[in-house]
CSV table of C-alpha atoms in Angstrom, one decimal:
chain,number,residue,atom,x,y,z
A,1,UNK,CA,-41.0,-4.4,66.7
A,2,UNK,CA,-38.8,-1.7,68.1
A,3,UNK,CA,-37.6,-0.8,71.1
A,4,UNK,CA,-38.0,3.0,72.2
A,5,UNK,CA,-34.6,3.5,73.5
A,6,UNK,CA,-33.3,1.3,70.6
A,7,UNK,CA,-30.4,2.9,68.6
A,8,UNK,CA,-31.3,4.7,64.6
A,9,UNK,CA,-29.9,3.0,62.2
A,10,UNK,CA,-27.1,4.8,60.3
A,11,UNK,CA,-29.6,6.1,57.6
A,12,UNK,CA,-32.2,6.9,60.0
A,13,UNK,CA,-29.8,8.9,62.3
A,14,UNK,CA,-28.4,10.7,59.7
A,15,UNK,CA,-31.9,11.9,58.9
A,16,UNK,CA,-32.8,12.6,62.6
A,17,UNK,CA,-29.4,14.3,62.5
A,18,UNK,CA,-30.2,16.7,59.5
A,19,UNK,CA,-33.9,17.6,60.4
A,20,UNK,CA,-32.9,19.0,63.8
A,21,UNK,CA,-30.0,21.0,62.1
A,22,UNK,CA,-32.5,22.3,59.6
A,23,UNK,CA,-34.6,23.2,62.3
A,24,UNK,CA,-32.0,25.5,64.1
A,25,UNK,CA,-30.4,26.7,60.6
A,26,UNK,CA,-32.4,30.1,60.0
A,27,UNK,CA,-29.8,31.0,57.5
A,28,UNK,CA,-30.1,28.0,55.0
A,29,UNK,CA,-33.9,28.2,55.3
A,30,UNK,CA,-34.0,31.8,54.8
A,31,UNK,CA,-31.9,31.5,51.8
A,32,UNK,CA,-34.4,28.6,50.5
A,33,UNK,CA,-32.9,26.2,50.5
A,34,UNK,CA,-34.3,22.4,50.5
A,35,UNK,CA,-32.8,19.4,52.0
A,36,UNK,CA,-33.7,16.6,49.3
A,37,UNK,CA,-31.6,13.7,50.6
A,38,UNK,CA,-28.8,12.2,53.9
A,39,UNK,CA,-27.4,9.4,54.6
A,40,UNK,CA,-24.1,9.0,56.0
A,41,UNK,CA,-20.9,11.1,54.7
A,42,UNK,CA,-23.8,12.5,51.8
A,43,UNK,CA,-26.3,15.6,51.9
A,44,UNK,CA,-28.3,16.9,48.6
A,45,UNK,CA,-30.0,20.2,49.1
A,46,UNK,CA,-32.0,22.6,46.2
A,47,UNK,CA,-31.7,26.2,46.1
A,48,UNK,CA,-33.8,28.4,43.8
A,49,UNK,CA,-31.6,31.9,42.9
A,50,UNK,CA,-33.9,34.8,43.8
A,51,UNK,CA,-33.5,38.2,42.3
A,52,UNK,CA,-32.0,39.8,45.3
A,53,UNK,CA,-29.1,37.0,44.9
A,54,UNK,CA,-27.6,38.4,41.9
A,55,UNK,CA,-24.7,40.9,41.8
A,56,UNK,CA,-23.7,43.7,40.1
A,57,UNK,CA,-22.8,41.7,36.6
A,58,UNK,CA,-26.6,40.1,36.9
A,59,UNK,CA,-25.4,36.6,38.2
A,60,UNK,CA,-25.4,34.9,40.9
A,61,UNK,CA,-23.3,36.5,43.9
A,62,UNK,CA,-20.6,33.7,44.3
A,63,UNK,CA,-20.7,33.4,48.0
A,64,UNK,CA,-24.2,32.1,47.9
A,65,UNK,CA,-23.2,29.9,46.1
A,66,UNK,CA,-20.7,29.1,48.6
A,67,UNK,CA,-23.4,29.7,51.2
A,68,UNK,CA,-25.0,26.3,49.3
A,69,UNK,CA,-22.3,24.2,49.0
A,70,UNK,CA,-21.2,24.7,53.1
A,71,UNK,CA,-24.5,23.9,53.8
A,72,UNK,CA,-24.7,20.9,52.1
A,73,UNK,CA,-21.3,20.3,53.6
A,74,UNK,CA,-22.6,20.7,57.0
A,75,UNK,CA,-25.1,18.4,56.7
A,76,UNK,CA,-23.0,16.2,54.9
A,77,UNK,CA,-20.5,15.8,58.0
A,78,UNK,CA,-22.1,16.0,60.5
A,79,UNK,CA,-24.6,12.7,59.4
A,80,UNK,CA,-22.8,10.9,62.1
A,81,UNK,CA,-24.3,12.7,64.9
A,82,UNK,CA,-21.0,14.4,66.1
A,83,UNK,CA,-21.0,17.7,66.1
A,84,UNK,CA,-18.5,18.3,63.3
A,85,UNK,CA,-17.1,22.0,62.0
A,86,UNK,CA,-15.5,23.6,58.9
A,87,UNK,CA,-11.6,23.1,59.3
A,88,UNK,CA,-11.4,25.1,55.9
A,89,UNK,CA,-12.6,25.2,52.5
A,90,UNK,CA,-12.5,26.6,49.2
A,91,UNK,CA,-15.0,26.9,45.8
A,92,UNK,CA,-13.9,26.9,42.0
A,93,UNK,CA,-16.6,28.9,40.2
A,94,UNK,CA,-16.9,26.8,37.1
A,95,UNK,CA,-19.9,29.0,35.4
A,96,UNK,CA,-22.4,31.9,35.7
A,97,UNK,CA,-25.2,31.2,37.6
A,98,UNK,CA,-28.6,33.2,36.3
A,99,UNK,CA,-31.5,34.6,38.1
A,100,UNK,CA,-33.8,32.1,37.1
A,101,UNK,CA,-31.5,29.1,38.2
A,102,UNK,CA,-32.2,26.2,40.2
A,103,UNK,CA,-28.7,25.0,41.7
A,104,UNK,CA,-28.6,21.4,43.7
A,105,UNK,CA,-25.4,20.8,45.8
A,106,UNK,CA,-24.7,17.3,46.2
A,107,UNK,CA,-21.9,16.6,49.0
A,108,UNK,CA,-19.3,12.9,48.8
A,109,UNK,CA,-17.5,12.5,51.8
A,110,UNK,CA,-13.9,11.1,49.9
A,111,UNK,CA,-12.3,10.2,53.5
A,112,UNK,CA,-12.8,10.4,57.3
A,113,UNK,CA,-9.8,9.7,59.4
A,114,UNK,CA,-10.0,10.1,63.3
A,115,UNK,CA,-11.4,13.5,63.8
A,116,UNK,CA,-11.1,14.7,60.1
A,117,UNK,CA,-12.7,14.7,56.7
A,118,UNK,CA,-12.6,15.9,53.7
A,119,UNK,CA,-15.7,16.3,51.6
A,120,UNK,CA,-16.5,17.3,47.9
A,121,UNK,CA,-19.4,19.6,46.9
A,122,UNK,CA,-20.5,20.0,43.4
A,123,UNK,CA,-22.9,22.6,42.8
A,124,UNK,CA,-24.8,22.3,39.5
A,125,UNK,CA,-27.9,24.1,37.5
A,126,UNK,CA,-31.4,22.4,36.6
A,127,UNK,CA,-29.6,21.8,33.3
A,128,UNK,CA,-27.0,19.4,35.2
A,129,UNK,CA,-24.3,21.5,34.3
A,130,UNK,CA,-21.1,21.9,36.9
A,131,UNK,CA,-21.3,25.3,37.9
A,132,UNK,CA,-18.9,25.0,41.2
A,133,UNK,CA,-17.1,22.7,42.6
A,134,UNK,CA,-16.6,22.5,46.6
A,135,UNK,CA,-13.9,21.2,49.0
A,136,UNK,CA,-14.7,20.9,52.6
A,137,UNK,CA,-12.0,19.8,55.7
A,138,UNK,CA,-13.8,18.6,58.4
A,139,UNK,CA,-13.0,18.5,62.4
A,140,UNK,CA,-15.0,16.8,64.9
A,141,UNK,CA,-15.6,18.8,68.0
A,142,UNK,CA,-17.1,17.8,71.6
A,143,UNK,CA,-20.5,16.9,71.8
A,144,UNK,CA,-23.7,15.3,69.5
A,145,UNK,CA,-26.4,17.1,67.4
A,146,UNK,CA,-29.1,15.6,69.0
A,147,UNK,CA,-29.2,13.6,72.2
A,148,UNK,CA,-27.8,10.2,71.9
C-alpha cells in the first residue's frame, strides 16, 4: 500500500514530471506534438508535419524540426524533477522532411555530471529513417518542476 506523502519512484516522477510540463508547454502542443514515452535521462515525442510547416522548397522548415528535437530534449532533462535549461545546442539536417511526414524524436541522455548534461536527439520519419540528428548541453537551475 502506499503512502500519500511517499516519494515517485524514478519512472513515475519522471512521468509526473513530463505531464505537468506538457501541460504548461502551449508551444509543443500547438505544434502537435505527442509525448509517447519518459523515464529518466529519455523522452520520445511524435510530431505529424502539417502543411503550414513546409518552406519555400516544399519541405519541412528546419527549425521545427529543431523545435521537435528541443522538446524532446526538454523533457528528456528535465525527468529528474529539477528544473533544467538549454546550455546550447545544435541540429545536423540529415534529409528532407515532406509534408506528409510523421517524425518521432527520441532523446539519450549520454552523461550528467554535477549540473550538466549532454543529450542526443535523433529525429527520424515513419519510414525509420535518420532525418536529424540533435545535441543538447544541459544546466540545472534553482528550483523543481513540480512540488517535491
Amino acid at each position: 500500500m502506499s503512502h500519500a506523502n511517499a516519494p515517485l519512484n524514478p519512472d513515475a516522477l519522471a512521468r509526473a514530471t513530463a505531464h505537468a510540463m506538457y501541460e504548461a508547454d502551449a508551444c509543443s502542443r500547438s505544434l502537435g506534438m505527442e509525448l509517447l514515452e519518459v523515464r529518466p535521462g529519455y523522452a520520445r515525442l511524435r510530431m505529424p508535419v502539417r502543411p503550414d510547416f513546409l518552406n519555400g522548397h516544399q519541405i519541412c522548415h528546419g527549425g521545427l524540426i529543431f523545435t521537435l528535437a528541443d522538446s524532446t530534449f526538454a523533457f528528456a532533462c528535465n525527468s529528474y524533477n529539477a528544473s533544467t535549461v538549454a546550455a546550447g545546442c545544435s541540429i545536423e539536417y540529415l534529409r528532407p522532411v515532406q509534408g506528409d511526414d510523421v517524425l518521432t524524436a527520441e532523446a539519450v541522455e549520454q552523461t550528467l555530471v554535477g549540473r550538466q548534461g549532454i543529450y542526443d536527439i535523433r529525429v527520424t520519419n515513419q519510414a525509420g529513417e535518420t532525418v536529424a540528428m540533435f545535441r543538447g548541453k544541459s544546466a540545472r537551475i534553482k528550483g523543481t518542476v513540480i512540488p517535491e
